[in-house]
Coordinates of C-alpha atoms and ligand atoms in Angstrom, one line a residue:
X1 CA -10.9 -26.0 -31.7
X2 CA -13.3 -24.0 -29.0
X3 CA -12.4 -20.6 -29.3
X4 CA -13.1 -17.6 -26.9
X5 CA -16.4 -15.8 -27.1
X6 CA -15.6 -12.5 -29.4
X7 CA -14.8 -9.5 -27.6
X8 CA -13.2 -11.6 -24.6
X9 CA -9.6 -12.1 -23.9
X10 CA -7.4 -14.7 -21.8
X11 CA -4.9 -13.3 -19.6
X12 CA -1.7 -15.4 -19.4
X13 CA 0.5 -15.5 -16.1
X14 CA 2.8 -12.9 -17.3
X15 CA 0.4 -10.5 -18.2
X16 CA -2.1 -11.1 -15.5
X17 CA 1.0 -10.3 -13.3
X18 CA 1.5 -6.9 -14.8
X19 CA -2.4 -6.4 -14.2
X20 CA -2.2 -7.3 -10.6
X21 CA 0.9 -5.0 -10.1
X22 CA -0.9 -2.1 -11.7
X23 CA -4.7 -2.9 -10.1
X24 CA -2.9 -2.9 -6.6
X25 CA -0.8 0.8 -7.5
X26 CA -4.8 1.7 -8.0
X27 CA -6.3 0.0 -4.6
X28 CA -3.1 1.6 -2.3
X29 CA -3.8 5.0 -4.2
X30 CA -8.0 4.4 -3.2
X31 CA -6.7 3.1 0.6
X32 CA -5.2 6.1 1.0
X33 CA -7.6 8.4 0.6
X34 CA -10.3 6.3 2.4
X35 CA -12.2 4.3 -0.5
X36 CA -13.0 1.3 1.1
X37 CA -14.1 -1.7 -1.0
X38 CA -17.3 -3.3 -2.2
X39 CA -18.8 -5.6 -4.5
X40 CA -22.0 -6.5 -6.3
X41 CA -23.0 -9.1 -8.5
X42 CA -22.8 -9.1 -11.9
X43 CA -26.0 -9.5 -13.0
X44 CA -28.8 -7.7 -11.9
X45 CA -32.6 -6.8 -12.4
X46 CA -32.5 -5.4 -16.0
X47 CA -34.6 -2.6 -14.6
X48 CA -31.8 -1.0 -12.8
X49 CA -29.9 0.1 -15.9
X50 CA -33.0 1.0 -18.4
X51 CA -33.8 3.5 -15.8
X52 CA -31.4 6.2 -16.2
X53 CA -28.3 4.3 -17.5
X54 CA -29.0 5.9 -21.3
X55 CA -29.8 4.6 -24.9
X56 CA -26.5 3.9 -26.0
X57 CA -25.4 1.5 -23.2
X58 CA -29.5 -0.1 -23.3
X59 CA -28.4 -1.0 -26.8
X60 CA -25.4 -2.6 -25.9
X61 CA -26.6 -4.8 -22.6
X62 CA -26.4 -8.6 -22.3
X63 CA -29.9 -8.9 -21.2
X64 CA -31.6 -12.6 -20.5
X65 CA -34.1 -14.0 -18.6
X66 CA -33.1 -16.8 -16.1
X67 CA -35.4 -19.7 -15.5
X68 CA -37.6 -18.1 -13.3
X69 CA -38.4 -15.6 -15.6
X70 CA -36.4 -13.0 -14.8
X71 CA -35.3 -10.2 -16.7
X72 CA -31.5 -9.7 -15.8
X73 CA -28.6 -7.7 -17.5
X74 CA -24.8 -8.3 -16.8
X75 CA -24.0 -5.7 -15.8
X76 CA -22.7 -2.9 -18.3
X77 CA -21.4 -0.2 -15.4
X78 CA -21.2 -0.4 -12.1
X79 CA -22.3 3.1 -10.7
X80 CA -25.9 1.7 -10.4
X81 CA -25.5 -1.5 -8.4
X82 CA -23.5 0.2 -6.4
X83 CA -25.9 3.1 -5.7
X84 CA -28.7 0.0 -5.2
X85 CA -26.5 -1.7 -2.9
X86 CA -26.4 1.7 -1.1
X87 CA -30.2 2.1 -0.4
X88 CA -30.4 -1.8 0.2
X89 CA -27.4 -2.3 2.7
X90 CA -25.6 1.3 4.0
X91 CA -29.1 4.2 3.7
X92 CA -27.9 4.7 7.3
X93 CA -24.8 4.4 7.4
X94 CA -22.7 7.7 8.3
X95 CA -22.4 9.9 5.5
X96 CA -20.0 10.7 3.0
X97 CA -19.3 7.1 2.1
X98 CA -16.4 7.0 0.2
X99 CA -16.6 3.4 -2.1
X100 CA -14.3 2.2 -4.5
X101 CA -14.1 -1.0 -6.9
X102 CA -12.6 -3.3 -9.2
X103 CA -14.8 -5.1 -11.4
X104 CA -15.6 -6.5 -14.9
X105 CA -18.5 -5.0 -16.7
X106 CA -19.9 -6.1 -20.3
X107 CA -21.2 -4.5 -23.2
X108 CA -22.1 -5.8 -26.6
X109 CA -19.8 -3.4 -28.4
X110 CA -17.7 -3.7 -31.4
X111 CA -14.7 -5.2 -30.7
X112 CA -11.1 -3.7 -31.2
X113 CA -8.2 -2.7 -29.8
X114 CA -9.3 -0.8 -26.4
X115 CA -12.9 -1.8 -26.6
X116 CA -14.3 -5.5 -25.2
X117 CA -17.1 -6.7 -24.6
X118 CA -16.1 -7.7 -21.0
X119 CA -13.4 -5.6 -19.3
X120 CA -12.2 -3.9 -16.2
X121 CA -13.3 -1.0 -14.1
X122 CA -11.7 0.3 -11.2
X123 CA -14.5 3.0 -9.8
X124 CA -15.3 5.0 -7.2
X125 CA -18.2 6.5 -6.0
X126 CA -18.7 9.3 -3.1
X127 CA -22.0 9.3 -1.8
X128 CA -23.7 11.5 0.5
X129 CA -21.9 15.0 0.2
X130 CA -23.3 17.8 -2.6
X131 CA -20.4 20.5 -1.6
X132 CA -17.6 21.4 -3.6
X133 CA -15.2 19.9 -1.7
X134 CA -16.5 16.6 -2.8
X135 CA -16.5 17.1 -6.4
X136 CA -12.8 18.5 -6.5
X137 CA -11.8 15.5 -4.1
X138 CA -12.9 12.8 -6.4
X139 CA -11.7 14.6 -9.3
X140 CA -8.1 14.8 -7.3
X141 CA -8.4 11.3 -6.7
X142 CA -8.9 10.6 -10.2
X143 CA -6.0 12.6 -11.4
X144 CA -3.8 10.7 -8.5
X145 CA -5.1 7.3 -9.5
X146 CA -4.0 8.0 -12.9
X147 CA -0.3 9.2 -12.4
X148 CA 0.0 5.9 -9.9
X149 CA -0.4 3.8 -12.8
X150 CA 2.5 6.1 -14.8
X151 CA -0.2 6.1 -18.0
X152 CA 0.6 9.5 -20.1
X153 CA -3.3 11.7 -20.1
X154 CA -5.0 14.5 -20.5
X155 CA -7.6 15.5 -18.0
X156 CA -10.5 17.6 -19.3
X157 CA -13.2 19.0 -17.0
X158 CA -16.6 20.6 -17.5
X159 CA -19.9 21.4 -16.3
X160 CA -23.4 20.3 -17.8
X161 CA -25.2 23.1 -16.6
X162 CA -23.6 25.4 -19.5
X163 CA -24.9 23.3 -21.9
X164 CA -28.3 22.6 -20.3
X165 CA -28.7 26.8 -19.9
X166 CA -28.2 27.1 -23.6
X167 CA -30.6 24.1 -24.3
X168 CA -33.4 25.1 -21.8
X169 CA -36.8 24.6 -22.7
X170 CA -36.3 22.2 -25.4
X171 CA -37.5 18.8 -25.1
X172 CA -35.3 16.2 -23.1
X173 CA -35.0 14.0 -26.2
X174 CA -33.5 16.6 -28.4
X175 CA -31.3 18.0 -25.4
X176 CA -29.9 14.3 -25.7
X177 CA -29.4 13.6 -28.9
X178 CA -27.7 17.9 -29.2
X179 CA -25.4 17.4 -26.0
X180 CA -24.5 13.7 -27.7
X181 CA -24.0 15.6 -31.2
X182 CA -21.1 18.1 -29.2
X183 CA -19.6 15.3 -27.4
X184 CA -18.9 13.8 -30.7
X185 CA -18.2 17.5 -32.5
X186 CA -20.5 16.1 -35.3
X187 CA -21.5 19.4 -36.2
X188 CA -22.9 18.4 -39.2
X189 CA -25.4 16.2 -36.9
X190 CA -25.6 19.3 -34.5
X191 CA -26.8 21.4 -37.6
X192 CA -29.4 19.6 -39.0
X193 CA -30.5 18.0 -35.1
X194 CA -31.0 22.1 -34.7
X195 CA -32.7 23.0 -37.7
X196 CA -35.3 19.9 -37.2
X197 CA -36.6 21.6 -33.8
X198 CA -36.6 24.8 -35.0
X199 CA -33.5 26.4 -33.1
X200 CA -30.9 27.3 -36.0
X201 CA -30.1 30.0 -34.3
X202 CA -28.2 28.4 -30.9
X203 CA -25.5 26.6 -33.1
X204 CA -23.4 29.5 -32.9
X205 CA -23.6 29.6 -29.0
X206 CA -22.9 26.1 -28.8
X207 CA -20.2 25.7 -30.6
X208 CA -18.5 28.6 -29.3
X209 CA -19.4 27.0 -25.6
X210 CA -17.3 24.0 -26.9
X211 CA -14.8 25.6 -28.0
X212 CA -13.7 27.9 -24.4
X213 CA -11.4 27.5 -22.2
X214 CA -12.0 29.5 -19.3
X215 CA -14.9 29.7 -17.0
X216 CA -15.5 33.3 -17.5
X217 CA -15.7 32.9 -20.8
X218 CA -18.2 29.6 -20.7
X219 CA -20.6 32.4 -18.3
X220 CA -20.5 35.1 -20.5
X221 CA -21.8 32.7 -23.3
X222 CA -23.9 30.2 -21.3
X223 CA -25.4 33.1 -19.7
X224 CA -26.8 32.9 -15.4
X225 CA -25.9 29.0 -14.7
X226 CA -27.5 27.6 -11.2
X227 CA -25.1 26.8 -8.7
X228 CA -22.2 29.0 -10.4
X229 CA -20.5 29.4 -7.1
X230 CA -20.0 26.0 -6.1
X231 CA -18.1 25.8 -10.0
X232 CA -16.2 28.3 -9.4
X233 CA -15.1 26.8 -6.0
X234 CA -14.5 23.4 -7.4
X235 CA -11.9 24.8 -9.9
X236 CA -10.3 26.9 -7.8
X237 CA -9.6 24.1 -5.2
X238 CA -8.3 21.9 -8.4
X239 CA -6.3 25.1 -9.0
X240 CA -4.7 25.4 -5.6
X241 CA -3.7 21.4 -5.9
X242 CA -1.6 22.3 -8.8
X243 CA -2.8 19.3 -10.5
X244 CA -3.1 19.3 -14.3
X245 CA -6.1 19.6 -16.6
X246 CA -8.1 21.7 -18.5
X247 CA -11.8 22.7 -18.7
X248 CA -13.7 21.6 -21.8
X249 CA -17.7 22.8 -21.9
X250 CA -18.6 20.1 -24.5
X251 CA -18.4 17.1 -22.3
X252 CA -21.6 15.6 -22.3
X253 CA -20.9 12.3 -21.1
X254 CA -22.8 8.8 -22.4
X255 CA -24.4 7.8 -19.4
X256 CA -27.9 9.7 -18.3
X257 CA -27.6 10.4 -14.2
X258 CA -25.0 13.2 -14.2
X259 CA -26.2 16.5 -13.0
X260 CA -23.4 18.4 -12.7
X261 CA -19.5 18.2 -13.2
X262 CA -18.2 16.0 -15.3
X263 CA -14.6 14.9 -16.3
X264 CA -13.5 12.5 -18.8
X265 CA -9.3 11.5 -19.1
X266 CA -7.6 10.4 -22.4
X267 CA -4.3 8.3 -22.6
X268 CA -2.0 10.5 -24.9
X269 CA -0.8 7.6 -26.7
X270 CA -3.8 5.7 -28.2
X271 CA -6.0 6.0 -30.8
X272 CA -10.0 6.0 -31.5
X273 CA -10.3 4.1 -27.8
X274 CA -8.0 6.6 -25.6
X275 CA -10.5 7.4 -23.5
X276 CA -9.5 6.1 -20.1
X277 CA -11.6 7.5 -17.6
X278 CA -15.3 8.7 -17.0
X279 CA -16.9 10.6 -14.1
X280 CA -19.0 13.0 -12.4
X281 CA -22.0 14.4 -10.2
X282 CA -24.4 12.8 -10.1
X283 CA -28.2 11.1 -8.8
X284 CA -29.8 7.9 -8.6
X285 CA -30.3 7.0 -5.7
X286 CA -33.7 8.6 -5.8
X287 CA -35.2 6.2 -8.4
X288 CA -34.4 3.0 -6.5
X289 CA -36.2 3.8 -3.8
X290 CA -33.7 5.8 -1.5
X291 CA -33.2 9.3 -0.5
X292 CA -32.1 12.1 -2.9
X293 CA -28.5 11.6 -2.0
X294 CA -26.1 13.7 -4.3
X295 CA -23.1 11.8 -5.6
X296 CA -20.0 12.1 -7.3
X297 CA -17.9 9.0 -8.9
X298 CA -15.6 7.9 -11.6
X299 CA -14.3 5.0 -13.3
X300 CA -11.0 4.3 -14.9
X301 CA -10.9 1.7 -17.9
X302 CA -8.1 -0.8 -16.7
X303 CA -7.9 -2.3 -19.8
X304 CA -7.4 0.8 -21.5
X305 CA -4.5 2.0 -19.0
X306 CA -2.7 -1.4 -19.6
X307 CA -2.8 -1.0 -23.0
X308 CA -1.6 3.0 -23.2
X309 CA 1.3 1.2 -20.8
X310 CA 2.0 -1.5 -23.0
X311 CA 4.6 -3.9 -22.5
X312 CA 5.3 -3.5 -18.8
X313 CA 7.6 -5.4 -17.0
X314 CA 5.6 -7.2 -14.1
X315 CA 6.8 -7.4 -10.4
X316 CA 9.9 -9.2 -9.6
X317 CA 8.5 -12.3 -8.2
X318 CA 11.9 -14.8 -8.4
X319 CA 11.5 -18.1 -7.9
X320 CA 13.1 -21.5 -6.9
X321 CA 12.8 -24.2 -9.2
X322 CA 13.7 -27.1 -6.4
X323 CA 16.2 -29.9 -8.0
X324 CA 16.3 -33.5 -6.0
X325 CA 18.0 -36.5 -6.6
X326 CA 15.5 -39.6 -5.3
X327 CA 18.3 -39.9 -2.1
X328 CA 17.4 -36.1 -1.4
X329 CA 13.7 -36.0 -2.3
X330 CA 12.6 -36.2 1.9
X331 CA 15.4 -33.0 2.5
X332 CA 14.4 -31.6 -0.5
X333 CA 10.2 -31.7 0.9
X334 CA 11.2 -29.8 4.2
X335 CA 13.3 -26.8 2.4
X336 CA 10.5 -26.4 0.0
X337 CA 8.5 -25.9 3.0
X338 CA 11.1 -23.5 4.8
X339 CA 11.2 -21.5 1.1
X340 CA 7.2 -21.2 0.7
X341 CA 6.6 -20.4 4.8
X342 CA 9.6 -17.4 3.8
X343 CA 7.3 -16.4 0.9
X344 CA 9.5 -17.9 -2.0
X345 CA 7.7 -18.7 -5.4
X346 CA 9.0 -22.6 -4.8
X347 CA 8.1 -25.3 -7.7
X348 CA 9.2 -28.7 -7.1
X349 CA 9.6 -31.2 -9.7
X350 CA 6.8 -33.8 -9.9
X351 CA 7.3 -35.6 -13.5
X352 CA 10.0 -38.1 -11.8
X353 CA 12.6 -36.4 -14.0
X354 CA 16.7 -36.8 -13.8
X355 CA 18.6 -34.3 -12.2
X356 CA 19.7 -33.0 -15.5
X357 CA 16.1 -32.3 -17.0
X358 CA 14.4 -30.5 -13.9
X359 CA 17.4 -28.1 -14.2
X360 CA 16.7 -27.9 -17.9
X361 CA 12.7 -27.1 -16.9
X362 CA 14.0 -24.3 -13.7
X363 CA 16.1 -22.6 -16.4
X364 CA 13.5 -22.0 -18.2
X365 CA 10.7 -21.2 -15.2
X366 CA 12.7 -20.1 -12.1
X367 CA 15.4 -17.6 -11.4
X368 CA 17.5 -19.8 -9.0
X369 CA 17.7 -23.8 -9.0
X370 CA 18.6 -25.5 -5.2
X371 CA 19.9 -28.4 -6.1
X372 CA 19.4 -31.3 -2.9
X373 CA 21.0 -34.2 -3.3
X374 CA 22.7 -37.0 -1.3
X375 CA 25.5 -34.6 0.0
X376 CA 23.0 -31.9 0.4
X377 CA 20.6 -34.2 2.5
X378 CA 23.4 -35.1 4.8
X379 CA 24.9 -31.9 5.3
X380 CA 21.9 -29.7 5.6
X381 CA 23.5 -27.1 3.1
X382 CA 21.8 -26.2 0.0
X383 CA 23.4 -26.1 -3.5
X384 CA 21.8 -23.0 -5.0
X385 CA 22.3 -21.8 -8.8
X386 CA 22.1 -18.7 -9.9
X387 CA 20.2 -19.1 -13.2
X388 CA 20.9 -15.7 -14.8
X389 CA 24.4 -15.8 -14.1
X390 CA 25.2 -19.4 -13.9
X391 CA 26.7 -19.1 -10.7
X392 CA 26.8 -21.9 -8.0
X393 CA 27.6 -22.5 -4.9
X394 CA 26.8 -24.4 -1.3
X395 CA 25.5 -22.6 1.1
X396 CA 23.3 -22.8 4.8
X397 CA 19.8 -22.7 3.4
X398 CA 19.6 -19.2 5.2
X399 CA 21.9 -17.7 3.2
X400 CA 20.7 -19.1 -0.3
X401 CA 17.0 -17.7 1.3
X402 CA 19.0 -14.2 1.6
X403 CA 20.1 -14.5 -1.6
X404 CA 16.6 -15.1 -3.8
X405 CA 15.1 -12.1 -1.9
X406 CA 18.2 -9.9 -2.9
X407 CA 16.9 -11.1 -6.7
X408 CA 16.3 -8.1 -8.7
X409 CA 16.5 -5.9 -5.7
X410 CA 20.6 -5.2 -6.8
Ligands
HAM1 P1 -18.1 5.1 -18.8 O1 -17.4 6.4 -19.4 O2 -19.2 4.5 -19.5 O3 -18.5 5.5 -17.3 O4 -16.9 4.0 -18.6 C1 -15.8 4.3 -17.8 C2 -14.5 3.8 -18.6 O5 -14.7 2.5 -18.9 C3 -14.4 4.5 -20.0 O6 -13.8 5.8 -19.9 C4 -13.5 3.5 -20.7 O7 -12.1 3.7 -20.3 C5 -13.9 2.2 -20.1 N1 -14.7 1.4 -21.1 C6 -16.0 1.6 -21.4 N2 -16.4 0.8 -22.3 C7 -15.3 -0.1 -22.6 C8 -15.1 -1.2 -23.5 N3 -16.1 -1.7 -24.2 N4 -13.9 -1.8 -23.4 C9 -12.9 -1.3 -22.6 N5 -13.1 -0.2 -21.8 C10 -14.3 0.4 -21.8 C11 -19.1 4.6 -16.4 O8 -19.2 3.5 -16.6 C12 -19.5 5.3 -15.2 N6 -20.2 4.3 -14.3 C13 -18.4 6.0 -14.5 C14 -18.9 6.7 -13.2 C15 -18.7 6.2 -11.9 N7 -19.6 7.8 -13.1 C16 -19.8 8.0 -11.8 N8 -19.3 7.1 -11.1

């Protein structure tokens, strides 16, 4: 038997139903505060992720060449098309645009629970504005996007220009491979990354960067940070919103564009894969041709919020399984249409089964059964079953319309 590529997953009505209901909490939360939004393709000139994307996620690319040639990636974020799509479509447009999507990405990572090799992001990406403001809105609109989707998480923020100070001088490489060694507090790693360029002696700054809590305390070690007061006014406009998080200096992030703030969220009930959602400052724009224009984004892993929610129940969506006999088949066409043009989840029996067996199936698919047979067809009343309850009765089709929409509404 043909099985699924590894890392992929089907998504059966029932669960693609709870998707939907959570992706569209998500979209109504972007609506709101103006994220309109786009779409790219999903593969692209391999070029535009080697570029600034990082190592980790170059390691981990679908990468092929089509028959032309071509080197192409699918893609393994979206952050960079969109900023492409930006310089190719919208360089004039009016400034801030405020983006959002919801798309799949793939990366050739180990499998398990919380980690694919294709799943869901729902980003979004402000472009154009380099002002506090911006950064504090899109990390409110982060924290909002979150509690829509009723996912229990931690919100951490932080700044790379604390660790960059500290780091200053040393070669970009190394600055990578320390900032990725405190991401991971491998200080082990951090050690012996240290001692192999000669700087033993920042290990104690560093770590004591990682571990602070406040912003006055992150100065005092980090020392005179560029572009201090638009921090400090970031966090004190997250302040004033009263929304929750906390500030965590060691967040180095595993993409290579950010510049600036960054903020990462974790779901409070998973394991190694809890972290949910990604974001920051940053620039690209610049490499692919465009103008230097600041930006600030984040993406939420769907996949990972639907699993942190686990067995949710989806939207009520009742349905009518339609029953006819062959003498009410004609009747039984035109309410079918009347239930569908009302917005009714109709399903009529096409197997040329007796009366007894499609009620059999629309137990088992529907939440009502109308039942249309000769006396039905004469009368122009509707038999309609209850199939919870097992309650019946004959009814103007108006009234057993009334009655599905009152479905799970009681
Ligand atoms: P990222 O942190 O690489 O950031 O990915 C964002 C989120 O996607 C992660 O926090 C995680 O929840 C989810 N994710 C990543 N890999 C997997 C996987 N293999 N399986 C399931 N979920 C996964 C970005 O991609 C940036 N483009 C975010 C951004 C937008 N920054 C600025 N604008």
């Amino acid at each position: 038997m043909l099985q699924k590529p590894r890392g992929t997953r089907d998504f059966l009505p029932d669960e693609m139903e709870a998707r939907r209901t959570i992706e569209w909490r998500l979209r109504e939360v972007a609506r709101r505060w103006g994220y309109r939004e786009v779409c790219t393709p999903e593969f692209e000139d391999l070029e535009l992720f080697t570029m600034r994307s990082g190592e980790r996620i170059i390691e981990e690319m679908y990468v092929f060449s089509d028959k032309g040639g071509r080197n192409l990636a699918l893609r393994p974020e979206i952050t960079a098309s969109v900023i492409r799509m930006y310089i190719n479509e919208a360089k004039v447009a009016p400034k801030p645009l405020r983006w959002c999507y919801f798309a799949d990405c793939f990366r050739y990572e180990r499998p398990q629970k919380g980690r694919y090799r294709q799943f869901w992001q729902f980003g979004v990406e402000l472009i154009g504005a380099d002002t506090a403001l911006a950064d504090a809105e899109v990390i409110m609109l982060a924290a909002d996007m979150l509690n829509a989707t009723g996912v229990s998480y931690e919100l951490r923020v932080g700044h790379l220009s604390f660790m960059k100070n500290l780091l200053e001088g040393i070669d970009p490489s190394a600055q990578r491979r320390v900032m990725a060694h405190l991401d991971k507090k491998d200080f082990e790693a951090l050690f012996s990354t240290l001692d192999g360029i000669n700087k033993p002696d920042l290990a104690d700054s560093l770590t004591a960067l990682i571990k602070c809590s406040t912003l006055n305390e992150a100065f005092e070690i980090a020392g005179n940070i560029p572009g201090k007061e638009r921090i400090e006014q970031t966090i004190s406009l997250l302040d004033a919103s009263g929304m929750k998080y906390s500030l965590n200096f060691g967040i180095a992030r595993g993409l290579d564009y950010y510049t600036g703030m960054v903020f990462e969220g974790f779901a409070q009930n998973l394991g190694a894969e809890n972290q949910i959602l990604g974001g920051g400052t940053y620039r690209l724009a610049h490499l692919f041709g465009g103008d230097d224009a600041a930006s600030c984004g984040f993406a939420i892993g769907f996949d990972r919020v639907m699993v942190s929610l686990g067995d949710i129940q989806p939207a009520t969506d009742p349905g009518v399984g339609l029953v006819c006999t062959s003498e009410g088949r004609t009747r039984a066409f035109e309410v079918a249409r009347v239930l569908r043009d009302a917005g009714i989840r109709t399903e009529m029996d096409i197997m040329e089964r007796g009366l007894g067996a499609q009620l059999a199936h629309a137990s088992k698919t529907a939440n009502f059964a109308i039942v249309i047979g000769q006396r039905e067809a004469g009368s122009g009343q509707v038999t309609i079953k209850n199939l919870v309850t097992a309650e019946q009765k004959t009814v103007d089709l108006a009234a057993a319309i009334a009655e599905v929409r009152a479905f799970g509404t009681r």
